[in-house]
Coordinates of C-alpha atoms and ligand atoms in Angstrom, one line a residue:
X13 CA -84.6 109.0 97.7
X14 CA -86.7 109.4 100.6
X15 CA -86.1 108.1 104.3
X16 CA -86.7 104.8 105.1
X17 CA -89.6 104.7 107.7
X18 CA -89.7 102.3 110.3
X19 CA -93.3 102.0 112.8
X20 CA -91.6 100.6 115.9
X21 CA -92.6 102.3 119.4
X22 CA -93.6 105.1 116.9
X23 CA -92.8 107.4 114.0
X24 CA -93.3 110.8 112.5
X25 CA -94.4 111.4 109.5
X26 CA -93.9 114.7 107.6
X27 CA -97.0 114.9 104.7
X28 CA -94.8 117.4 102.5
X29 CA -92.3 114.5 102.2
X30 CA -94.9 111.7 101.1
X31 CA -93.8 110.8 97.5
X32 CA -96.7 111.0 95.7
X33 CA -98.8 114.2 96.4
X34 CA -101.6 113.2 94.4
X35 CA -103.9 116.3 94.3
X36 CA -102.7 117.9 97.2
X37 CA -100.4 121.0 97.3
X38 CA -97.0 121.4 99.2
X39 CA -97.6 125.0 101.3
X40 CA -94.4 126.0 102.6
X41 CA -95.3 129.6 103.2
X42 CA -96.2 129.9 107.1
X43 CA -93.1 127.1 108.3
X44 CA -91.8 129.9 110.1
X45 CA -94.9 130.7 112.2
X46 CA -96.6 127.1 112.6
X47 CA -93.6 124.4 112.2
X48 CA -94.0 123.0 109.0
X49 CA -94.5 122.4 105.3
X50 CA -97.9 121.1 104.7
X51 CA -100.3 119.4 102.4
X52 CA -103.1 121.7 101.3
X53 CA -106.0 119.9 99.7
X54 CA -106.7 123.1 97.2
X55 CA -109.3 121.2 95.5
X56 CA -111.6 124.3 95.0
X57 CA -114.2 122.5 95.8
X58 CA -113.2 119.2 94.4
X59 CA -112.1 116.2 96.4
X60 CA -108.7 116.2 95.6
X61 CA -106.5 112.6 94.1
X62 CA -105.1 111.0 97.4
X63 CA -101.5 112.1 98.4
X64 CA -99.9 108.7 99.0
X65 CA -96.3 107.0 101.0
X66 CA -95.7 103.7 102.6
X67 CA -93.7 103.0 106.0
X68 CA -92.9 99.7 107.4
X69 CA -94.4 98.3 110.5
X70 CA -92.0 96.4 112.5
X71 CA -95.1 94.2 114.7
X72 CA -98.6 94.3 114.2
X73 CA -101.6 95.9 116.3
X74 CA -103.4 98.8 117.8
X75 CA -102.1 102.3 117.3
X76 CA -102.9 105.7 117.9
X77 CA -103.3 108.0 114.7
X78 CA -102.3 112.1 115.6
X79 CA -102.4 114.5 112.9
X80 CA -101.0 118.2 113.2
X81 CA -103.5 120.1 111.4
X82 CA -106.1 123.1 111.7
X83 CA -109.8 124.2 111.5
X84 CA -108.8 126.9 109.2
X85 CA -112.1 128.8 109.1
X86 CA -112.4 128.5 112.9
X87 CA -111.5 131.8 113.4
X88 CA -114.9 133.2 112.1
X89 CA -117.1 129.6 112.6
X90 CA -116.1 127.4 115.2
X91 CA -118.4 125.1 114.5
X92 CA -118.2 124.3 110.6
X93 CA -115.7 122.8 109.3
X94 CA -115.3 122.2 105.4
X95 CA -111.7 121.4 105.3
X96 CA -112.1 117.6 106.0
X97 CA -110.1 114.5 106.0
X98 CA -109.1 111.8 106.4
X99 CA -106.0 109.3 106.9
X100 CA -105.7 106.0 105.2
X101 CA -103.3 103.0 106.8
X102 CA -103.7 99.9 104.8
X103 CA -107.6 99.4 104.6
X104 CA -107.8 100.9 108.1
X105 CA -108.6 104.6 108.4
X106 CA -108.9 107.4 110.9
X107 CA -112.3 109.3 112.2
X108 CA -112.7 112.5 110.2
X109 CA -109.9 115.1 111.0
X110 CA -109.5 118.9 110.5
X111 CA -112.4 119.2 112.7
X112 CA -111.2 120.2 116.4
X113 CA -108.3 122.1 116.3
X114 CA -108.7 126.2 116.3
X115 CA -105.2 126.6 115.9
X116 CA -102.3 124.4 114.6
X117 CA -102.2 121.8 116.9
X118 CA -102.1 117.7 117.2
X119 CA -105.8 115.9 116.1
X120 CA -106.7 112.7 117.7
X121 CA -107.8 110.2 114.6
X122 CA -108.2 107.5 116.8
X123 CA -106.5 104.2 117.5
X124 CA -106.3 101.4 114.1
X125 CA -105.1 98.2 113.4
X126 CA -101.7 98.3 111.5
X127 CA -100.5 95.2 109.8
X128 CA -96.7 94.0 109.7
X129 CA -94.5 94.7 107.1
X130 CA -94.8 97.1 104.6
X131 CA -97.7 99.8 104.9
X132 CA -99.5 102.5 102.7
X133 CA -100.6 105.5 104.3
X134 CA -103.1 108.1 102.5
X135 CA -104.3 111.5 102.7
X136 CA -107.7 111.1 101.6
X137 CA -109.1 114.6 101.4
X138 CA -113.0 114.2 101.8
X139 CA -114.0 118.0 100.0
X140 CA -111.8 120.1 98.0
X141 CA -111.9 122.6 100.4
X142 CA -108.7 124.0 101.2
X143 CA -108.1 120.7 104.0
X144 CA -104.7 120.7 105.5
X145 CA -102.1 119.0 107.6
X146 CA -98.5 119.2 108.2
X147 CA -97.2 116.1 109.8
X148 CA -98.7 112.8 111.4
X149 CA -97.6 110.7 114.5
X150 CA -98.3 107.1 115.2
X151 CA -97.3 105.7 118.6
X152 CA -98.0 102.7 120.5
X153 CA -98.8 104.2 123.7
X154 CA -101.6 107.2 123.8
X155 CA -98.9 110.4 123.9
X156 CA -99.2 113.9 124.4
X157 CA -96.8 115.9 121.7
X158 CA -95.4 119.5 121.9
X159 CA -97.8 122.3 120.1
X160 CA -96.3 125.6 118.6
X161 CA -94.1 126.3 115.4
X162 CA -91.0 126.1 116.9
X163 CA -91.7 123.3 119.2
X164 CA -93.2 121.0 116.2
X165 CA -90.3 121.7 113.8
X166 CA -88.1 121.1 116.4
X167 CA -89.7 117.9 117.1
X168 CA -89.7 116.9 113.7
X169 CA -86.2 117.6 113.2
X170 CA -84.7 115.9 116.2
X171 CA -86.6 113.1 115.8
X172 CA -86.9 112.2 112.6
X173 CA -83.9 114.3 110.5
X174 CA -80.7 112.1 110.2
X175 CA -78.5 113.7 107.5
X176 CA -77.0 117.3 107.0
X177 CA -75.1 118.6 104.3
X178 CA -72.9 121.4 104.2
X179 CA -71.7 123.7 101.6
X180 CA -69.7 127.2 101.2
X181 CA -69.9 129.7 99.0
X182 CA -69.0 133.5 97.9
X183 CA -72.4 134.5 97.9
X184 CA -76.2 133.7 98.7
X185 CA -79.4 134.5 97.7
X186 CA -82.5 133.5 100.3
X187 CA -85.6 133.7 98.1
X188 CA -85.7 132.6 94.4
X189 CA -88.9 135.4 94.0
X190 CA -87.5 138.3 91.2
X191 CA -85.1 139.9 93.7
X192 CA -83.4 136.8 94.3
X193 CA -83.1 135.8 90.8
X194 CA -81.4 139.1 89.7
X195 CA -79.1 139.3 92.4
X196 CA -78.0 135.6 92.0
X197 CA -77.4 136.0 88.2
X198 CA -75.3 139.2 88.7
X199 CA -73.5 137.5 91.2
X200 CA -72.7 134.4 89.3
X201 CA -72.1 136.2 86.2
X202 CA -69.4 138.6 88.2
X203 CA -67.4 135.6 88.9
X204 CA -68.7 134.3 92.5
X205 CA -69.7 130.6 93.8
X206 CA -73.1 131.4 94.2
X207 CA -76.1 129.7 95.7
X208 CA -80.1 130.8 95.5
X209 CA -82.5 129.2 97.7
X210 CA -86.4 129.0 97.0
X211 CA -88.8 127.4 99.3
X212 CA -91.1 126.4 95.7
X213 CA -90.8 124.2 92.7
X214 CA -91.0 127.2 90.7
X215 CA -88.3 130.6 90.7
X216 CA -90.1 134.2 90.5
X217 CA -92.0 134.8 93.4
X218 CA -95.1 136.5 93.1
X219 CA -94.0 136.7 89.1
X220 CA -94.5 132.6 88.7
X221 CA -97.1 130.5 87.4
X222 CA -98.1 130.0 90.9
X223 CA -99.1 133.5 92.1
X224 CA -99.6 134.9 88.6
X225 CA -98.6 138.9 89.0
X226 CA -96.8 139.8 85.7
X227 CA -93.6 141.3 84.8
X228 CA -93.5 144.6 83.0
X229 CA -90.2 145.8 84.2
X230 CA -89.3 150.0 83.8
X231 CA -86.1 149.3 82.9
X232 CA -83.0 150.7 81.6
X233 CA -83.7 154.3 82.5
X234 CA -80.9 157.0 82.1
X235 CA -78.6 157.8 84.3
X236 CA -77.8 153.6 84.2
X237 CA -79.2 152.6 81.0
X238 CA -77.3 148.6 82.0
X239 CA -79.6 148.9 85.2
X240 CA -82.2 146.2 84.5
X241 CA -80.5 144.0 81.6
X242 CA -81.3 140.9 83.6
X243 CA -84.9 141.8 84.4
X244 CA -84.9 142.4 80.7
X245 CA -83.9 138.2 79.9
X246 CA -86.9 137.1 81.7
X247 CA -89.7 139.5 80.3
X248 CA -92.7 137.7 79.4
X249 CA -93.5 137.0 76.3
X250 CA -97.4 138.2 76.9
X251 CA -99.1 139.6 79.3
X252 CA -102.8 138.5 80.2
X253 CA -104.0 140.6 83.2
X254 CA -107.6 139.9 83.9
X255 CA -110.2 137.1 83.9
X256 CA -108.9 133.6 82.9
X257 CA -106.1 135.0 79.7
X258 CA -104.1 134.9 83.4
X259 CA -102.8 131.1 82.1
X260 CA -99.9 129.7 83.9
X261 CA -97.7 129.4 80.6
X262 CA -97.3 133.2 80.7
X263 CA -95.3 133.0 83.4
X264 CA -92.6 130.8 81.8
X265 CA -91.5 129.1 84.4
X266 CA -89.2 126.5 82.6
X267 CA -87.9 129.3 80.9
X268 CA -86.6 131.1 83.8
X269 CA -85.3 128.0 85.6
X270 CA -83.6 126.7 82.2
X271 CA -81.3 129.8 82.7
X272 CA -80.6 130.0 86.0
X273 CA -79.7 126.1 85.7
X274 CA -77.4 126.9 82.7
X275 CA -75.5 129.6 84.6
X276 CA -71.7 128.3 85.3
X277 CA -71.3 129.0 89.5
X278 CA -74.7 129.3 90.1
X279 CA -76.3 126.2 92.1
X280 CA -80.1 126.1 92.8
X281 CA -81.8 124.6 96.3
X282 CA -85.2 124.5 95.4
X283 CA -87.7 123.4 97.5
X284 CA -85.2 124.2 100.7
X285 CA -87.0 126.7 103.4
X286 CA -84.9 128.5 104.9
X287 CA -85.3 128.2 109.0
X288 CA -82.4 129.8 110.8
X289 CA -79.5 131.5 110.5
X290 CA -76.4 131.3 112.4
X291 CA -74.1 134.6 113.3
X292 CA -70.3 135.1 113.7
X293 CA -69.7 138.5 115.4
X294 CA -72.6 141.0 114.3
X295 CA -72.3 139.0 110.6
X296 CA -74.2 136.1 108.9
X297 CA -72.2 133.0 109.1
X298 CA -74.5 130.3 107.4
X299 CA -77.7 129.5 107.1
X300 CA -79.6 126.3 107.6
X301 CA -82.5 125.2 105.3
X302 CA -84.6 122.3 105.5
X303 CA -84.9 120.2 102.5
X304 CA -88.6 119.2 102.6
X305 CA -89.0 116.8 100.1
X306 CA -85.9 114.4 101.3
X307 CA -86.0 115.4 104.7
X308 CA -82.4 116.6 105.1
X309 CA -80.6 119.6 106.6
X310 CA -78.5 121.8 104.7
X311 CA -76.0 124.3 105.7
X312 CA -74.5 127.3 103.7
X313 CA -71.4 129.4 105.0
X314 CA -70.5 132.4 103.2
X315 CA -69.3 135.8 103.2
X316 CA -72.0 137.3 101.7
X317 CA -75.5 136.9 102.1
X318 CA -78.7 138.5 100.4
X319 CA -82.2 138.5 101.9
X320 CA -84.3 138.5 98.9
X321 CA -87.4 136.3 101.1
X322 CA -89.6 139.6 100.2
X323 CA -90.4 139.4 103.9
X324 CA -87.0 140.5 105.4
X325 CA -87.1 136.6 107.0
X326 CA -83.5 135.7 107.0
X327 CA -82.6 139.6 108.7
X328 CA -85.1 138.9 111.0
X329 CA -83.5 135.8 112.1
X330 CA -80.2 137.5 112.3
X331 CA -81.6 140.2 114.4
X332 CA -81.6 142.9 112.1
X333 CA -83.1 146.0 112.5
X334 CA -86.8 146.4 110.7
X335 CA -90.0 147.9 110.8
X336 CA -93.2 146.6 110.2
X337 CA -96.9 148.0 109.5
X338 CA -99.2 145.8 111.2
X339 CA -102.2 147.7 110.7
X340 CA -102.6 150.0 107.5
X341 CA -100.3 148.5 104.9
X342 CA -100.8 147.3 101.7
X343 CA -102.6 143.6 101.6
X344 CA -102.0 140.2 100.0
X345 CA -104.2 138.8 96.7
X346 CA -105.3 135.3 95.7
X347 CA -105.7 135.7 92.2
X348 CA -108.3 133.3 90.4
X349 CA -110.4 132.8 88.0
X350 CA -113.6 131.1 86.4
X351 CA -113.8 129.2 83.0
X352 CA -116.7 128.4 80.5
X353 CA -117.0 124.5 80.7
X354 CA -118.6 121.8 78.3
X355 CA -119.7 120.3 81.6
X356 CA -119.9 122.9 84.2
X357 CA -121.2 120.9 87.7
X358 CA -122.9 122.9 90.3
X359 CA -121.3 124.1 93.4
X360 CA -122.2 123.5 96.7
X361 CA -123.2 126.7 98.9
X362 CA -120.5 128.0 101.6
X363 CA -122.2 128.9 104.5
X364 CA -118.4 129.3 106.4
X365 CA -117.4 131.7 103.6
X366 CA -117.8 135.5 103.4
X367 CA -121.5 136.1 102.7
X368 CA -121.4 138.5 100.0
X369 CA -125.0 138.1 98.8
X370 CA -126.4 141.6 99.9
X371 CA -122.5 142.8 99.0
X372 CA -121.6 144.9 95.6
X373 CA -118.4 143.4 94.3
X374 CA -116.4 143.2 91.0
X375 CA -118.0 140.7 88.6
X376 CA -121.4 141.0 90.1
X377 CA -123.9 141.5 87.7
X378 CA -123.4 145.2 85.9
X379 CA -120.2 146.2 88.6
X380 CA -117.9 148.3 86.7
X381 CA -114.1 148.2 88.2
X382 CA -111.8 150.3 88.6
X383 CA -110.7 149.6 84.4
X384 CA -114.0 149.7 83.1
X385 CA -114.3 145.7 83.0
X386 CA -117.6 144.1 84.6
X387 CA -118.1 140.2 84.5
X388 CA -115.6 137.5 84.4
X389 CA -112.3 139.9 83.6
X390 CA -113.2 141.3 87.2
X391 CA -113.4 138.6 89.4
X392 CA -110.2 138.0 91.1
X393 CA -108.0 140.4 90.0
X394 CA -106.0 142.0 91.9
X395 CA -107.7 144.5 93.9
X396 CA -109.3 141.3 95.6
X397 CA -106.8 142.3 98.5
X398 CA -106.8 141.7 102.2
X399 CA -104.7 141.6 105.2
X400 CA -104.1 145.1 105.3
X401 CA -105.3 145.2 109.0
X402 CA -103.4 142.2 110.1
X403 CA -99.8 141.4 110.9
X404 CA -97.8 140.5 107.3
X405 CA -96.1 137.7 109.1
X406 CA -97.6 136.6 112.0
X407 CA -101.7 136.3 110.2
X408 CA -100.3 136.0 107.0
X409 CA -102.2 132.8 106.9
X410 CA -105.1 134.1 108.2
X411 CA -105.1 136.7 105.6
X412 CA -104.3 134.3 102.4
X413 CA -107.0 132.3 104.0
X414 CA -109.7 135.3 104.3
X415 CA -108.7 135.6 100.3
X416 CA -110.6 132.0 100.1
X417 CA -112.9 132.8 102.5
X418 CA -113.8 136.0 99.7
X419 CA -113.5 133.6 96.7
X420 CA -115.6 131.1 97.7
X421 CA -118.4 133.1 98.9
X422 CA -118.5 135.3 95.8
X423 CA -118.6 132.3 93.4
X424 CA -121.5 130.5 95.9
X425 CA -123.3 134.2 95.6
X426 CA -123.1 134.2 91.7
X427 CA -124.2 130.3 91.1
X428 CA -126.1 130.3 94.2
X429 CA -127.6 133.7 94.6
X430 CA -128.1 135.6 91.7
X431 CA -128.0 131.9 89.1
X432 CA -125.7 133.7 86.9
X433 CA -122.2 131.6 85.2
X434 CA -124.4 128.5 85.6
X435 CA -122.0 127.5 82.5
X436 CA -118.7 128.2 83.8
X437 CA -116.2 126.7 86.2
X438 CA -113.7 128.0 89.1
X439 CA -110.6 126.7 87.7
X440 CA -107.9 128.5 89.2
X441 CA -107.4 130.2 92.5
X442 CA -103.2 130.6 93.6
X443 CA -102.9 128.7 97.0
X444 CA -99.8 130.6 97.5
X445 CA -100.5 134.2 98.2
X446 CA -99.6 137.1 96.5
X447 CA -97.6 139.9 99.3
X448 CA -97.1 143.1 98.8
X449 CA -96.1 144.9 102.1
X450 CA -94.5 143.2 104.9
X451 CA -91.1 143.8 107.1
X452 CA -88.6 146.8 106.1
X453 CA -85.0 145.6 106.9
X454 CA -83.1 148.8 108.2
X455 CA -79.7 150.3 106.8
X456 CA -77.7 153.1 107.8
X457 CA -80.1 155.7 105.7
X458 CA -83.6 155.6 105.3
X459 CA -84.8 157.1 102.3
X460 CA -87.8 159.3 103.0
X461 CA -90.3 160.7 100.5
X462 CA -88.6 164.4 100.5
X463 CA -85.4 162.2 99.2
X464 CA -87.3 161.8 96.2
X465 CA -86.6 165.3 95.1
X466 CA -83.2 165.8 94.8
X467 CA -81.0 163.8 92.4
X468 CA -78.3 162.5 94.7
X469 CA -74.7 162.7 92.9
X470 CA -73.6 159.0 94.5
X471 CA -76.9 157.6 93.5
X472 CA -76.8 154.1 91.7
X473 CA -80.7 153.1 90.8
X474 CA -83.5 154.8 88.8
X475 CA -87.1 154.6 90.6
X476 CA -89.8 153.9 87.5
X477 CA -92.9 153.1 89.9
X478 CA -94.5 155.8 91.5
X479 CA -95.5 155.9 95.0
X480 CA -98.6 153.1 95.4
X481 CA -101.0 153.0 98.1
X482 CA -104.1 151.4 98.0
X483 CA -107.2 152.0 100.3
X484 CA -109.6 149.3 101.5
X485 CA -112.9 149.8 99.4
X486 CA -115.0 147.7 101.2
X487 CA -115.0 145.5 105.0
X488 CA -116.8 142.9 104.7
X489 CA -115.7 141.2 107.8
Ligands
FAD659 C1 -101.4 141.2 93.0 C2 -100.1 142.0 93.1 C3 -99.9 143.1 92.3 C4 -98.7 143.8 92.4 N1 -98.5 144.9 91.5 C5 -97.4 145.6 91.5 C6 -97.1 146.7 90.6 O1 -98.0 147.0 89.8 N2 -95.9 147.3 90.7 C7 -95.0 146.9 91.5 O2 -93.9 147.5 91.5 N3 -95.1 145.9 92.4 C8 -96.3 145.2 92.4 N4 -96.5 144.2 93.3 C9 -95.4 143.9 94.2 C10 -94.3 143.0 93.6 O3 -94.9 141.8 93.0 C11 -93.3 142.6 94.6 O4 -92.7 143.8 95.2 C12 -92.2 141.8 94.1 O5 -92.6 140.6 93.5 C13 -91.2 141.4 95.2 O6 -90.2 140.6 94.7 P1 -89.3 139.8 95.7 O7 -88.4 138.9 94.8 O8 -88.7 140.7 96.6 O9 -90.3 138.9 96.6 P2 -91.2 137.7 96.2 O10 -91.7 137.8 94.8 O11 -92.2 137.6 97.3 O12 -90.2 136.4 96.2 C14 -89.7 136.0 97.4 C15 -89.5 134.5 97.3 O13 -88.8 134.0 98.4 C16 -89.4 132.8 98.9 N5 -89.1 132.6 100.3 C17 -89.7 133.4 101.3 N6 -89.3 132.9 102.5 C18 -88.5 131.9 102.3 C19 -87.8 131.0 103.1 N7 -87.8 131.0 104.4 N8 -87.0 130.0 102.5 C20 -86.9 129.9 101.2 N9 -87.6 130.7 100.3 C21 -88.4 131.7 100.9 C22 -90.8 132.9 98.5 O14 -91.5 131.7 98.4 C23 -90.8 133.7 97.2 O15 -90.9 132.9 96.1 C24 -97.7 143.4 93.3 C25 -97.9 142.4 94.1 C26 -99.1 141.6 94.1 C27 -99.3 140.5 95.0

């Protein structure tokens, strides 16, 4: 059950806790750099359904429509903007948004009649093109409001959060990607109250129907042949690498959650981010999350506490010691994929995308990757990778959005440009990014590569991946 929300003086509105999303997505991935969950309208290149709520207006009349949202290709074209929008209030609707802002910030959509009593509001996406927007504010009076992650959330949750739960328990995992799943089971299976928080609707990280990068776990290598029985329980039935065999069913995502659910002491937050973390002496004493879809707080207490976030978030907000590569690490992919379709419509040109007509790249015409494929099995695969020049955490947007920026302008070059696929379709692209490389939490040791030679006699794990680096082929930027 949702809040109930009242439009007196004014009132906040988050997007991610509208009840019906319609076509839009719910990104939770950059809350801890700009403030929020939001609503992504991942349409690629469709108009998406209408994400859809309803608030009550306690007195009728004029009032002013904000939106916190972002020109997300600003960064390279400040003036186009194909992420446009628009909000619905009754039959009343704001001017165009996701238009002004080159940064996260508050959007002016005007000033709109609102009726008494009970209202609809709407996200009414106007393109399919990767729109976005995070919360919405409606005030009587014309208002200036706080900018800046940290600010925003803050805003959001003094204003409009009213309930906060609290739990305790032996152990916690933060992330529900593979790491978090593992250490979760063990630890439930070894006897301890254990929690696992995930930001998503679906458990496995970059191993999910979302993000699409299989499992094919080197397991149960001598000297621990038990090490890796658990990765073992969740090994994919098939495997479908390249082009559009990459289906979302391979990733079995109600498999894995149907056992994590039937594991005695194990309870699940999904769709909780986790936001800060709270210290007793030099140890973690509970963490807060933020339950997005209900718009309630919940804290954790325990003893023990595993970051399994893949980007050493909860350390970081516990002041651990890490390192991070901000410029010459491994990037992030976007996997997608194109379809042959019985009705294949065209596709409009990008002119804010990467131009990659005069540009060699896999799936172009007689290209021949890295495997020996060419044609559709090489278009977005995985070595469609980018970031590696940026900051993991703080332009980890920007990079997941660059991986559109490539997308779109390689499809646009092969309808557009060179008339090829004329019969196929884009019909999958992950909106939540694939990582690789981000921040390294610190122990006591650090293991360097000379390690690697020796067989230590107190060692407890076998390494089965050798060491992976991968070079930037080609800058297009
Ligand atoms: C395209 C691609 C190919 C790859 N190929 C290989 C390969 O061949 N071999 C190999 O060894 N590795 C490979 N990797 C890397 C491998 O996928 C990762 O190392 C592995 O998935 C990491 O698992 P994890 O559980 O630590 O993190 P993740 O899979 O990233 O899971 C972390 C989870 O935590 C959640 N989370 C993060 N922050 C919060 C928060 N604040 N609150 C709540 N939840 C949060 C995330 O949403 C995510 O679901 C590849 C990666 C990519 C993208």
């Amino acid at each position: 059950m949702g809040r109930k929300k009242v439009l007196g003086k004014d009132l906040m509105l988050s997007a991610a806790a509208f009840e019906h999303a319609g076509g839009w997505i719910r990104d939770s991935e950059f809350i801890l750099t700009m403030g929020g969950v939001y609503m992504l309208a991942h349409g690629l290149g469709r108009p998406v359904e209408d994400a859809q709520s309803t608030f009550t207006c306690m007195e009728s009349g004029e009032y002013h429509v904000y939106a916190y949202t972002f020109n997300w290709v600003s960064p390279w074209h400040r003036d186009m903007h194909p992420g446009e929008f628009e909000i619905h209030i009754g039959d009343n609707s704001t001017k165009v948004l996701g238009i002004c802002n080159d940064h996260w910030d508050w959007e002016y959509g005007g000033c709109i009649r609102i009726g008494k009593g009970e209202n609809t509001i709407k996200l009414h996406d106007l393109t399919g093109f990767e729109g976005r927007v995070a919360y919405i504010y409606i005030s009587r009076e014309s208002i200036n409001l706080p900018c800046g992650g940290n600010e925003v959330l803050s805003l959001y949750i003094d204003k409009v959060i009213k309930n906060k739960e609290s739990y305790s328990f032996d152990f916690v995992a933060a992330g529900g990607g593979f790491a978090g799943i593992c250490a979760s089971l063990a630890a439930a299976r070894g006897g301890l109250k254990t929690a696992l928080i995930q930001d998503r609707p679906v458990v496995g990280g970059n191993n999910s129907s979302e993000i699409r990068v299989w499992l094919g776990g080197g397991t149960n290598y001598d000297p621990f042949p038990g090490l890796g029985n658990i990765v073992g329980e969740f090994e994919q039935k098939n495997i479908g690498h390249y082009g559009p065999v990459n289906k979302a069913e391979l990733y079995e995502d109600d498999r894995k959650m149907d056992i994590l659910r039937k594991q005695e002491n194990l309870t699940l937050f999904m769709e909780h981010c986790l936001i800060s973390a709270e210290k007793k002496g030099d140890d973690i004493a509970s963490v807060t999350l933020l339950d997005y879809r209900n718009e309630k707080l919940v804290e954790i207490s325990a003893p023990l506490f595993a970051d399994t976030t893949g980007d050493g978030n909860l350390g970081a907000m516990a002041g651990a010691d890490f390192e991070v590569t901000t410029n010459g690490h491994m990037g992030m992919s976007n996997l997608w994929h194109i379809e042959k379709s019985s009705d294949p419509k065209p596709f409009p040109r990008c002119p804010w995308a990467i131009d990659l007509s005069t540009s060699v790249f896999p799936g172009r015409k007689d290209h021949i990757d890295f495997y020996g494929h060419r044609g559709i099995e090489s278009l977005g695969c995985w070595f469609w990778e980018s970031g590696m020049t940026e900051d993991p955490i703080e332009k980890a947007e920007y990079s997941r959005d660059v991986n559109f920026r490539a997308m779109y302008g390689a499809w646009d070059t092969l309808r557009n440009v060179d008339h090829d696929y004329q019969d196929y379709e884009l019909t999958f692209a992950a909106a939540i990014a694939g990582k690789r490389e981000s921040r390294r939490l610190l122990g006591d040791i650090v293991l360097t590569k000379s390690d690697f030679k020796y067989t230590f006699p107190d060692a407890c794990a076998a390494t089965t991946w050798n060491f992976d680096v991968h070079y930037i082929a080609t800058r297009l930027l």
